[in-house]
mmCIF file of C-alpha atoms and ligand atoms in Angstrom:
data_model
loop_
_atom_site.group_PDB
_atom_site.id
_atom_site.type_symbol
_atom_site.label_atom_id
_atom_site.label_comp_id
_atom_site.label_asym_id
_atom_site.label_seq_id
_atom_site.Cartn_x
_atom_site.Cartn_y
_atom_site.Cartn_z
ATOM 1 C CA UNK F 1 126.990 158.490 147.680
ATOM 2 C CA UNK F 2 123.686 156.813 148.553
ATOM 3 C CA UNK F 3 120.455 158.559 147.801
ATOM 4 C CA UNK F 4 119.522 161.108 150.475
ATOM 5 C CA UNK F 5 116.877 160.033 153.003
ATOM 6 C CA UNK F 6 114.260 162.781 153.285
ATOM 7 C CA UNK F 7 112.717 163.780 156.590
ATOM 8 C CA UNK F 8 109.207 163.109 155.302
ATOM 9 C CA UNK F 9 107.603 161.561 152.251
ATOM 10 C CA UNK F 10 103.810 161.476 151.959
ATOM 11 C CA UNK F 11 102.442 157.931 151.726
ATOM 12 C CA UNK F 12 99.690 156.990 149.319
ATOM 13 C CA UNK F 13 97.787 153.732 149.579
ATOM 14 C CA UNK F 14 97.237 153.391 145.814
ATOM 15 C CA UNK F 15 93.454 153.610 146.175
ATOM 16 C CA UNK F 16 93.215 157.416 146.263
ATOM 17 C CA UNK F 17 92.854 157.822 142.485
ATOM 18 C CA UNK F 18 89.925 155.442 142.150
ATOM 19 C CA UNK F 19 88.112 157.331 144.922
ATOM 20 C CA UNK F 20 88.849 160.618 143.150
ATOM 21 C CA UNK F 21 87.535 159.102 139.893
ATOM 22 C CA UNK F 22 84.289 158.255 141.683
ATOM 23 C CA UNK F 23 83.997 161.825 143.002
ATOM 24 C CA UNK F 24 84.640 163.035 139.462
ATOM 25 C CA UNK F 25 81.933 160.767 138.082
ATOM 26 C CA UNK F 26 79.489 161.904 140.770
ATOM 27 C CA UNK F 27 79.842 165.430 139.411
ATOM 28 C CA UNK F 28 79.531 166.881 142.917
ATOM 29 C CA UNK F 29 82.788 168.757 143.585
ATOM 30 C CA UNK F 30 81.967 171.305 146.289
ATOM 31 C CA UNK F 31 81.841 170.275 149.939
ATOM 32 C CA UNK F 32 79.554 167.951 151.873
ATOM 33 C CA UNK F 33 79.016 165.384 149.126
ATOM 34 C CA UNK F 34 79.186 161.617 149.452
ATOM 35 C CA UNK F 35 82.905 161.438 150.323
ATOM 36 C CA UNK F 36 82.803 164.211 152.912
ATOM 37 C CA UNK F 37 79.862 162.429 154.554
ATOM 38 C CA UNK F 38 81.806 159.165 154.469
ATOM 39 C CA UNK F 39 84.821 160.781 156.175
ATOM 40 C CA UNK F 40 82.643 162.484 158.795
ATOM 41 C CA UNK F 41 80.945 159.159 159.575
ATOM 42 C CA UNK F 42 84.321 157.358 159.705
ATOM 43 C CA UNK F 43 85.573 159.907 162.236
ATOM 44 C CA UNK F 44 82.442 159.646 164.373
ATOM 45 C CA UNK F 45 82.689 155.861 164.391
ATOM 46 C CA UNK F 46 86.427 155.768 165.068
ATOM 47 C CA UNK F 47 86.696 158.563 167.644
ATOM 48 C CA UNK F 48 83.342 158.350 169.387
ATOM 49 C CA UNK F 49 82.809 162.091 168.825
ATOM 50 C CA UNK F 50 79.129 163.019 168.657
ATOM 51 C CA UNK F 51 79.754 164.962 165.435
ATOM 52 C CA UNK F 52 82.737 165.283 163.098
ATOM 53 C CA UNK F 53 82.974 167.940 160.388
ATOM 54 C CA UNK F 54 85.715 167.850 157.778
ATOM 55 C CA UNK F 55 87.487 171.169 157.383
ATOM 56 C CA UNK F 56 90.125 172.569 155.049
ATOM 57 C CA UNK F 57 92.795 172.195 157.772
ATOM 58 C CA UNK F 58 93.376 171.756 161.470
ATOM 59 C CA UNK F 59 94.060 175.488 161.532
ATOM 60 C CA UNK F 60 90.509 176.058 160.202
ATOM 61 C CA UNK F 61 89.061 173.675 162.805
ATOM 62 C CA UNK F 62 90.852 175.578 165.588
ATOM 63 C CA UNK F 63 89.499 178.858 164.203
ATOM 64 C CA UNK F 64 86.008 177.349 164.257
ATOM 65 C CA UNK F 65 86.547 176.323 167.879
ATOM 66 C CA UNK F 66 87.553 179.890 168.746
ATOM 67 C CA UNK F 67 84.409 181.232 167.024
ATOM 68 C CA UNK F 68 82.204 178.679 168.794
ATOM 69 C CA UNK F 69 83.532 179.802 172.175
ATOM 70 C CA UNK F 70 82.473 183.425 171.471
ATOM 71 C CA UNK F 71 85.783 184.748 172.712
ATOM 72 C CA UNK F 72 86.040 188.470 173.246
ATOM 73 C CA UNK F 73 89.122 190.696 173.020
ATOM 74 C CA UNK F 74 91.171 190.283 176.176
ATOM 75 C CA UNK F 75 89.832 186.824 177.000
ATOM 76 C CA UNK F 76 92.593 184.371 177.845
ATOM 77 C CA UNK F 77 93.284 180.875 176.570
ATOM 78 C CA UNK F 78 95.765 178.683 178.425
ATOM 79 C CA UNK F 79 98.016 176.600 176.171
ATOM 80 C CA UNK F 80 101.566 175.285 175.859
ATOM 81 C CA UNK F 81 104.224 177.411 174.185
ATOM 82 C CA UNK F 82 105.774 174.264 172.735
ATOM 83 C CA UNK F 83 103.365 173.941 169.797
ATOM 84 C CA UNK F 84 102.635 174.975 166.237
ATOM 85 C CA UNK F 85 101.568 178.574 165.565
ATOM 86 C CA UNK F 86 97.972 177.666 164.670
ATOM 87 C CA UNK F 87 97.184 176.668 168.270
ATOM 88 C CA UNK F 88 97.686 180.288 169.301
ATOM 89 C CA UNK F 89 96.726 182.087 166.089
ATOM 90 C CA UNK F 90 93.181 180.727 166.028
ATOM 91 C CA UNK F 91 92.463 182.499 169.321
ATOM 92 C CA UNK F 92 94.551 185.599 168.586
ATOM 93 C CA UNK F 93 92.349 186.164 165.502
ATOM 94 C CA UNK F 94 89.436 186.635 167.954
ATOM 95 C CA UNK F 95 91.430 189.110 170.029
ATOM 96 C CA UNK F 96 92.112 186.582 172.765
ATOM 97 C CA UNK F 97 95.427 186.333 174.609
ATOM 98 C CA UNK F 98 97.360 183.046 174.625
ATOM 99 C CA UNK F 99 98.712 182.355 178.105
ATOM 100 C CA UNK F 100 101.646 179.993 177.815
ATOM 101 C CA UNK F 101 102.250 177.303 180.426
ATOM 102 C CA UNK F 102 105.321 175.088 180.754
ATOM 103 C CA UNK F 103 105.434 171.458 179.625
ATOM 104 C CA UNK F 104 106.044 168.162 181.394
ATOM 105 C CA UNK F 105 109.602 166.819 181.184
ATOM 106 C CA UNK F 106 108.440 163.338 180.090
ATOM 107 C CA UNK F 107 105.808 163.743 177.333
ATOM 108 C CA UNK F 108 106.571 167.402 176.481
ATOM 109 C CA UNK F 109 102.832 168.045 176.809
ATOM 110 C CA UNK F 110 101.326 170.913 178.802
ATOM 111 C CA UNK F 111 101.980 170.361 182.516
ATOM 112 C CA UNK F 112 98.473 169.859 183.889
ATOM 113 C CA UNK F 113 99.694 170.714 187.389
ATOM 114 C CA UNK F 114 100.568 174.262 186.251
ATOM 115 C CA UNK F 115 97.231 175.109 184.636
ATOM 116 C CA UNK F 116 95.352 176.172 187.747
ATOM 117 C CA UNK F 117 97.956 178.807 188.674
ATOM 118 C CA UNK F 118 97.565 180.364 185.190
ATOM 119 C CA UNK F 119 93.796 180.906 185.552
ATOM 120 C CA UNK F 120 92.579 184.521 185.947
ATOM 121 C CA UNK F 121 89.154 186.168 185.814
ATOM 122 C CA UNK F 122 89.647 186.486 182.018
ATOM 123 C CA UNK F 123 90.440 182.817 181.355
ATOM 124 C CA UNK F 124 87.851 181.218 179.048
ATOM 125 C CA UNK F 125 89.469 178.066 177.725
ATOM 126 C CA UNK F 126 92.325 175.596 177.909
ATOM 127 C CA UNK F 127 93.759 174.441 174.587
ATOM 128 C CA UNK F 128 95.913 171.345 174.951
ATOM 129 C CA UNK F 129 98.221 169.850 172.321
ATOM 130 C CA UNK F 130 98.939 166.121 172.166
ATOM 131 C CA UNK F 131 102.574 166.265 171.132
ATOM 132 C CA UNK F 132 103.779 163.415 168.926
ATOM 133 C CA UNK F 133 100.329 161.813 169.220
ATOM 134 C CA UNK F 134 100.877 161.073 172.926
ATOM 135 C CA UNK F 135 97.978 162.211 175.100
ATOM 136 C CA UNK F 136 98.010 165.036 177.627
ATOM 137 C CA UNK F 137 96.722 164.145 181.095
ATOM 138 C CA UNK F 138 93.114 164.654 180.053
ATOM 139 C CA UNK F 139 91.588 163.376 183.303
ATOM 140 C CA UNK F 140 93.164 166.164 185.363
ATOM 141 C CA UNK F 141 92.695 168.742 182.605
ATOM 142 C CA UNK F 142 88.962 168.043 182.213
ATOM 143 C CA UNK F 143 88.619 168.301 186.001
ATOM 144 C CA UNK F 144 90.246 171.742 186.112
ATOM 145 C CA UNK F 145 88.144 172.834 183.130
ATOM 146 C CA UNK F 146 84.913 171.745 184.806
ATOM 147 C CA UNK F 147 85.870 173.199 188.179
ATOM 148 C CA UNK F 148 86.490 176.672 186.702
ATOM 149 C CA UNK F 149 83.869 176.566 183.935
ATOM 150 C CA UNK F 150 86.463 176.637 181.152
ATOM 151 C CA UNK F 151 86.058 175.063 177.734
ATOM 152 C CA UNK F 152 88.665 172.447 176.856
ATOM 153 C CA UNK F 153 89.849 172.403 173.229
ATOM 154 C CA UNK F 154 92.163 169.665 171.993
ATOM 155 C CA UNK F 155 94.658 170.441 169.270
ATOM 156 C CA UNK F 156 94.808 166.803 168.181
ATOM 157 C CA UNK F 157 96.507 167.638 164.876
ATOM 158 C CA UNK F 158 98.981 164.817 165.517
ATOM 159 C CA UNK F 159 96.572 162.562 167.374
ATOM 160 C CA UNK F 160 94.484 160.545 164.902
ATOM 161 C CA UNK F 161 94.230 156.900 166.091
ATOM 162 C CA UNK F 162 95.748 157.760 169.490
ATOM 163 C CA UNK F 163 93.972 157.219 172.790
ATOM 164 C CA UNK F 164 93.976 158.304 176.425
ATOM 165 C CA UNK F 165 92.647 155.570 178.741
ATOM 166 C CA UNK F 166 90.876 154.137 175.703
ATOM 167 C CA UNK F 167 89.230 157.406 174.553
ATOM 168 C CA UNK F 168 90.216 158.869 171.178
ATOM 169 C CA UNK F 169 92.197 162.096 171.191
ATOM 170 C CA UNK F 170 90.132 165.003 169.931
ATOM 171 C CA UNK F 171 86.890 163.545 171.296
ATOM 172 C CA UNK F 172 87.606 164.047 175.018
ATOM 173 C CA UNK F 173 87.495 167.850 175.306
ATOM 174 C CA UNK F 174 84.509 169.993 174.327
ATOM 175 C CA UNK F 175 85.997 170.514 170.864
ATOM 176 C CA UNK F 176 88.843 168.794 169.056
ATOM 177 C CA UNK F 177 90.819 169.605 165.921
ATOM 178 C CA UNK F 178 92.528 167.017 163.700
ATOM 179 C CA UNK F 179 94.927 167.544 160.785
ATOM 180 C CA UNK F 180 95.235 165.656 157.517
ATOM 181 C CA UNK F 181 98.155 167.732 156.284
ATOM 182 C CA UNK F 182 100.616 165.667 154.280
ATOM 183 C CA UNK F 183 103.088 165.632 157.179
ATOM 184 C CA UNK F 184 100.571 163.836 159.428
ATOM 185 C CA UNK F 185 99.673 160.120 159.662
ATOM 186 C CA UNK F 186 96.468 160.104 157.578
ATOM 187 C CA UNK F 187 96.548 162.690 154.824
ATOM 188 C CA UNK F 188 94.554 164.673 152.286
ATOM 189 C CA UNK F 189 97.337 167.071 151.259
ATOM 190 C CA UNK F 190 95.659 169.832 153.219
ATOM 191 C CA UNK F 191 92.711 168.975 155.443
ATOM 192 C CA UNK F 192 91.377 168.699 158.953
ATOM 193 C CA UNK F 193 88.310 168.062 161.047
ATOM 194 C CA UNK F 194 86.441 169.589 163.948
ATOM 195 C CA UNK F 195 85.128 167.109 166.507
ATOM 196 C CA UNK F 196 82.209 168.094 168.756
ATOM 197 C CA UNK F 197 81.980 165.923 171.854
ATOM 198 C CA UNK F 198 78.259 166.518 172.335
ATOM 199 C CA UNK F 199 75.237 168.141 170.693
ATOM 200 C CA UNK F 200 75.808 171.561 172.284
ATOM 201 C CA UNK F 201 78.094 172.983 169.573
ATOM 202 C CA UNK F 202 76.872 171.030 166.541
ATOM 203 C CA UNK F 203 74.248 173.299 165.006
ATOM 204 C CA UNK F 204 76.410 176.408 165.274
ATOM 205 C CA UNK F 205 79.489 174.553 164.040
ATOM 206 C CA UNK F 206 77.606 173.621 160.865
ATOM 207 C CA UNK F 207 76.592 177.249 160.391
ATOM 208 C CA UNK F 208 80.064 178.687 161.030
ATOM 209 C CA UNK F 209 81.569 176.180 158.596
ATOM 210 C CA UNK F 210 79.041 177.161 155.887
ATOM 211 C CA UNK F 211 79.827 180.897 155.768
ATOM 212 C CA UNK F 212 77.433 181.726 158.590
ATOM 213 C CA UNK F 213 74.401 180.319 156.776
ATOM 214 C CA UNK F 214 71.947 177.615 157.780
ATOM 215 C CA UNK F 215 72.548 175.794 154.500
ATOM 216 C CA UNK F 216 73.069 172.402 156.204
ATOM 217 C CA UNK F 217 69.607 172.634 157.754
ATOM 218 C CA UNK F 218 68.204 173.655 154.366
ATOM 219 C CA UNK F 219 69.680 170.538 152.701
ATOM 220 C CA UNK F 220 68.179 168.363 155.413
ATOM 221 C CA UNK F 221 64.803 169.965 154.716
ATOM 222 C CA UNK F 222 64.655 171.533 158.189
ATOM 223 C CA UNK F 223 64.159 175.078 156.817
ATOM 224 C CA UNK F 224 62.649 176.055 153.443
ATOM 225 C CA UNK F 225 65.267 178.625 152.466
ATOM 226 C CA UNK F 226 68.745 179.325 153.706
ATOM 227 C CA UNK F 227 70.053 182.636 154.881
ATOM 228 C CA UNK F 228 72.806 184.417 156.821
ATOM 229 C CA UNK F 229 72.243 183.614 160.486
ATOM 230 C CA UNK F 230 75.622 183.942 162.268
ATOM 231 C CA UNK F 231 79.326 184.705 161.844
ATOM 232 C CA UNK F 232 81.174 182.192 159.727
ATOM 233 C CA UNK F 233 83.587 181.500 156.947
ATOM 234 C CA UNK F 234 84.314 178.873 154.307
ATOM 235 C CA UNK F 235 85.820 175.976 156.208
ATOM 236 C CA UNK F 236 84.624 172.965 154.245
ATOM 237 C CA UNK F 237 86.906 171.075 151.860
ATOM 238 C CA UNK F 238 85.921 170.028 148.347
ATOM 239 C CA UNK F 239 84.944 166.466 147.459
ATOM 240 C CA UNK F 240 88.208 165.685 145.644
ATOM 241 C CA UNK F 241 90.144 166.141 148.895
ATOM 242 C CA UNK F 242 87.561 164.145 150.819
ATOM 243 C CA UNK F 243 87.750 161.338 148.226
ATOM 244 C CA UNK F 244 91.540 161.179 148.651
ATOM 245 C CA UNK F 245 91.147 161.184 152.429
ATOM 246 C CA UNK F 246 88.533 158.403 152.377
ATOM 247 C CA UNK F 247 91.092 156.030 150.833
ATOM 248 C CA UNK F 248 93.538 156.897 153.599
ATOM 249 C CA UNK F 249 90.940 156.420 156.318
ATOM 250 C CA UNK F 250 90.123 152.952 155.007
ATOM 251 C CA UNK F 251 93.794 152.055 155.523
ATOM 252 C CA UNK F 252 94.227 153.869 158.861
ATOM 253 C CA UNK F 253 94.628 150.762 161.024
ATOM 254 C CA UNK F 254 97.229 149.236 158.738
ATOM 255 C CA UNK F 255 99.122 152.543 158.288
ATOM 256 C CA UNK F 256 99.230 153.069 162.052
ATOM 257 C CA UNK F 257 100.526 149.532 162.657
ATOM 258 C CA UNK F 258 103.304 150.064 160.107
ATOM 259 C CA UNK F 259 104.272 153.388 161.668
ATOM 260 C CA UNK F 260 104.334 151.747 165.111
ATOM 261 C CA UNK F 261 106.709 149.071 163.906
ATOM 262 C CA UNK F 262 109.118 151.753 162.616
ATOM 263 C CA UNK F 263 108.755 153.673 165.894
ATOM 264 C CA UNK F 264 109.501 150.496 167.862
ATOM 265 C CA UNK F 265 112.644 149.884 165.809
ATOM 266 C CA UNK F 266 113.874 153.393 166.591
ATOM 267 C CA UNK F 267 113.019 152.920 170.245
ATOM 268 C CA UNK F 268 114.900 149.616 170.512
ATOM 269 C CA UNK F 269 117.892 151.103 168.693
ATOM 270 C CA UNK F 270 117.958 154.219 170.915
ATOM 271 C CA UNK F 271 117.930 152.225 174.185
ATOM 272 C CA UNK F 272 121.668 151.574 174.154
ATOM 273 C CA UNK F 273 122.450 155.246 173.531
ATOM 274 C CA UNK F 274 120.121 156.203 176.348
ATOM 275 C CA UNK F 275 121.861 153.741 178.679
ATOM 276 C CA UNK F 276 125.199 155.229 177.625
ATOM 277 C CA UNK F 277 123.854 158.666 178.555
ATOM 278 C CA UNK F 278 124.100 160.125 175.026
ATOM 279 C CA UNK F 279 120.412 160.847 174.486
ATOM 280 C CA UNK F 280 116.991 160.567 176.080
ATOM 281 C CA UNK F 281 114.193 158.633 174.362
ATOM 282 C CA UNK F 282 110.500 159.654 174.154
ATOM 283 C CA UNK F 283 108.222 158.637 177.040
ATOM 284 C CA UNK F 284 104.788 157.125 176.426
ATOM 285 C CA UNK F 285 102.758 156.654 179.645
ATOM 286 C CA UNK F 286 101.116 153.220 179.941
ATOM 287 C CA UNK F 287 97.593 154.669 179.729
ATOM 288 C CA UNK F 288 98.326 156.373 176.376
ATOM 289 C CA UNK F 289 97.862 154.454 173.143
ATOM 290 C CA UNK F 290 99.976 156.325 170.606
ATOM 291 C CA UNK F 291 99.977 156.473 166.815
ATOM 292 C CA UNK F 292 103.735 156.673 166.170
ATOM 293 C CA UNK F 293 103.319 160.119 164.674
ATOM 294 C CA UNK F 294 106.892 161.035 165.470
ATOM 295 C CA UNK F 295 110.185 159.671 166.760
ATOM 296 C CA UNK F 296 112.451 162.162 168.462
ATOM 297 C CA UNK F 297 115.655 162.145 170.495
ATOM 298 C CA UNK F 298 116.691 164.596 173.187
ATOM 299 C CA UNK F 299 120.372 165.447 172.939
ATOM 300 C CA UNK F 300 122.367 166.835 175.865
ATOM 301 C CA UNK F 301 122.420 170.433 174.561
ATOM 302 C CA UNK F 302 121.431 172.733 171.696
ATOM 303 C CA UNK F 303 125.030 172.666 170.481
ATOM 304 C CA UNK F 304 125.065 168.857 170.368
ATOM 305 C CA UNK F 305 121.810 168.962 168.434
ATOM 306 C CA UNK F 306 123.130 171.351 165.751
ATOM 307 C CA UNK F 307 126.230 169.230 165.299
ATOM 308 C CA UNK F 308 124.148 166.040 165.081
ATOM 309 C CA UNK F 309 121.811 167.558 162.466
ATOM 310 C CA UNK F 310 124.851 168.739 160.471
ATOM 311 C CA UNK F 311 126.605 165.366 160.594
ATOM 312 C CA UNK F 312 123.454 163.540 159.574
ATOM 313 C CA UNK F 313 122.854 165.947 156.718
ATOM 314 C CA UNK F 314 126.405 165.523 155.476
ATOM 315 C CA UNK F 315 125.767 161.769 155.409
ATOM 316 C CA UNK F 316 122.510 162.245 153.482
ATOM 317 C CA UNK F 317 119.977 161.826 156.302
ATOM 318 C CA UNK F 318 117.599 164.690 156.967
ATOM 319 C CA UNK F 319 116.723 165.072 160.629
ATOM 320 C CA UNK F 320 115.123 168.267 161.889
ATOM 321 C CA UNK F 321 114.393 170.247 165.031
ATOM 322 C CA UNK F 322 110.837 171.205 165.917
ATOM 323 C CA UNK F 323 109.036 174.166 167.436
ATOM 324 C CA UNK F 324 110.647 177.448 168.300
ATOM 325 C CA UNK F 325 108.616 178.092 171.475
ATOM 326 C CA UNK F 326 105.791 180.534 170.783
ATOM 327 C CA UNK F 327 106.486 182.645 173.881
ATOM 328 C CA UNK F 328 109.862 183.657 172.435
ATOM 329 C CA UNK F 329 108.645 184.251 168.863
ATOM 330 C CA UNK F 330 107.908 187.812 167.642
ATOM 331 C CA UNK F 331 104.128 187.263 167.427
ATOM 332 C CA UNK F 332 104.065 185.320 170.690
ATOM 333 C CA UNK F 333 105.713 188.260 172.451
ATOM 334 C CA UNK F 334 103.246 190.660 170.857
ATOM 335 C CA UNK F 335 100.005 188.727 171.363
ATOM 336 C CA UNK F 336 100.613 186.358 174.254
ATOM 337 C CA UNK F 337 102.099 186.186 177.698
ATOM 338 C CA UNK F 338 103.622 183.497 179.862
ATOM 339 C CA UNK F 339 102.281 182.141 183.119
ATOM 340 C CA UNK F 340 105.459 182.186 185.162
ATOM 341 C CA UNK F 341 108.687 180.922 183.644
ATOM 342 C CA UNK F 342 108.947 178.111 181.105
ATOM 343 C CA UNK F 343 112.336 176.496 181.771
ATOM 344 C CA UNK F 344 111.384 173.065 180.451
ATOM 345 C CA UNK F 345 109.946 174.489 177.219
ATOM 346 C CA UNK F 346 113.148 176.487 176.645
ATOM 347 C CA UNK F 347 115.433 173.617 177.502
ATOM 348 C CA UNK F 348 113.714 170.685 175.781
ATOM 349 C CA UNK F 349 112.747 172.515 172.575
ATOM 350 C CA UNK F 350 116.417 173.434 172.084
ATOM 351 C CA UNK F 351 117.607 169.819 172.380
ATOM 352 C CA UNK F 352 114.966 167.888 170.451
ATOM 353 C CA UNK F 353 115.640 166.321 167.076
ATOM 354 C CA UNK F 354 113.074 164.455 164.954
ATOM 355 C CA UNK F 355 114.024 161.350 163.008
ATOM 356 C CA UNK F 356 112.513 160.464 159.597
ATOM 357 C CA UNK F 357 109.316 158.452 160.186
ATOM 358 C CA UNK F 358 107.357 157.708 157.041
ATOM 359 C CA UNK F 359 106.078 154.567 155.381
ATOM 360 C CA UNK F 360 108.886 153.358 153.173
ATOM 361 C CA UNK F 361 111.727 154.513 155.439
ATOM 362 C CA UNK F 362 111.989 150.892 156.686
ATOM 363 C CA UNK F 363 114.281 149.889 153.841
ATOM 364 C CA UNK F 364 116.649 152.771 154.671
ATOM 365 C CA UNK F 365 116.716 152.124 158.418
ATOM 366 C CA UNK F 366 119.895 150.024 158.520
ATOM 367 C CA UNK F 367 121.927 152.807 156.857
ATOM 368 C CA UNK F 368 120.049 155.525 158.742
ATOM 369 C CA UNK F 369 120.668 153.978 162.172
ATOM 370 C CA UNK F 370 124.289 153.225 161.384
ATOM 371 C CA UNK F 371 124.764 156.853 160.328
ATOM 372 C CA UNK F 372 123.092 158.001 163.541
ATOM 373 C CA UNK F 373 125.320 155.676 165.615
ATOM 374 C CA UNK F 374 128.428 157.246 164.139
ATOM 375 C CA UNK F 375 127.106 160.814 164.404
ATOM 376 C CA UNK F 376 126.032 160.359 168.040
ATOM 377 C CA UNK F 377 129.388 158.928 169.052
ATOM 378 C CA UNK F 378 131.256 161.710 167.277
ATOM 379 C CA UNK F 379 129.059 164.486 168.592
ATOM 380 C CA UNK F 380 128.177 163.360 172.110
ATOM 381 C CA UNK F 381 130.258 160.284 172.924
HETATM 382 C C1 LIG O 401 100.149 170.231 161.903
HETATM 383 C C2 LIG O 401 99.667 170.951 163.115
HETATM 384 C C3 LIG O 401 98.726 171.984 163.032
HETATM 385 C C4 LIG O 401 98.238 172.550 161.744
HETATM 386 O O1 LIG O 401 97.575 171.631 160.942
HETATM 387 P P1 LIG O 401 97.041 172.104 159.500
HETATM 388 O O2 LIG O 401 96.109 171.010 159.102
HETATM 389 O O3 LIG O 401 98.249 172.187 158.612
HETATM 390 O O4 LIG O 401 96.362 173.405 159.652
HETATM 391 C C5 LIG O 401 98.252 172.551 164.214
HETATM 392 N N1 LIG O 401 98.701 172.146 165.409
HETATM 393 C C6 LIG O 401 99.634 171.158 165.532
HETATM 394 C C7 LIG O 401 100.071 170.725 166.886
HETATM 395 C C8 LIG O 401 100.152 170.542 164.381
HETATM 396 O O5 LIG O 401 101.070 169.576 164.511
#
């Protein structure tokens, strides 16, 4: 049998090791050295965020956002249930309550039209998630946020190089969190960044990231000794990770273009099956520039999906489902609540299957798509 096609394989540009060698030669291995500064500057230039701070993960950046918002126990944060656990956990760690809202049928992003009805006197923030690197309706969401005095946090873990009406994801809300986990488009193994849209959060973000000290100000010569000034933790990555990431950032445009060409091949292939009524393809609104983070199919039912995953696996192609909605998970039931019912979240999450999308899968696509053709016809046709 042919070699199995994995669901994901991290891509390396080939220039990571020489960057790491330079970090090694610099002899500065803790955070905020030359490479971290380079990555922060790259992010500011490429997203338009006022300030970018590398973190150890997107999870860490979301935790920083929750600290910056000074949430108190019982405060509420509106978010989708169709997301990764970190979106909710970051706020739950502060004692806040995730309030889950249903998603849109087209992009699977939070339904902006349902946010207002979920607002109570305890609501402090809205945390949106740009699923598959396709933007939420940020215009409407920022309007609701401003109208009710709520902070808007973007979980842009999947959104590097994606845009909404030309603006970079993560730099539209008050705070944004990016991920450089090896399953994302631009990687550092583990890594992330916090984006601050304007000056308001910057000084405190630097303090929170540096264990609650004003060490960043000290290094800039703004204070003559550094001390404990606020709550905080250790959220900054070491220079070796930043060196690796800098090589990836330098190739970001090219990597995104290659991912888009794979995504477009999937999309062209899936058209016929969509016309035959076997599946539904992803929707990307015209005003959203996406980064081809993910290609998924929506099958007619959960049962069809299980059978499809099984058939593909038997033929050596690893396709996977995605989130178990948070509102029906044990911790989601314990720490969160829903705003009304979430029929679309329940339905769509049960039918979604993700196809392998990594740089290098191109050469396997003919066999992969042929296998999927057969499996779809057997399972759904
Ligand atoms: C990957 C992901 C995260 C977590 O990112 P880490 O960098 O691994 O902490 C959070 N939210 C979403 C939507 C993700 O896809």
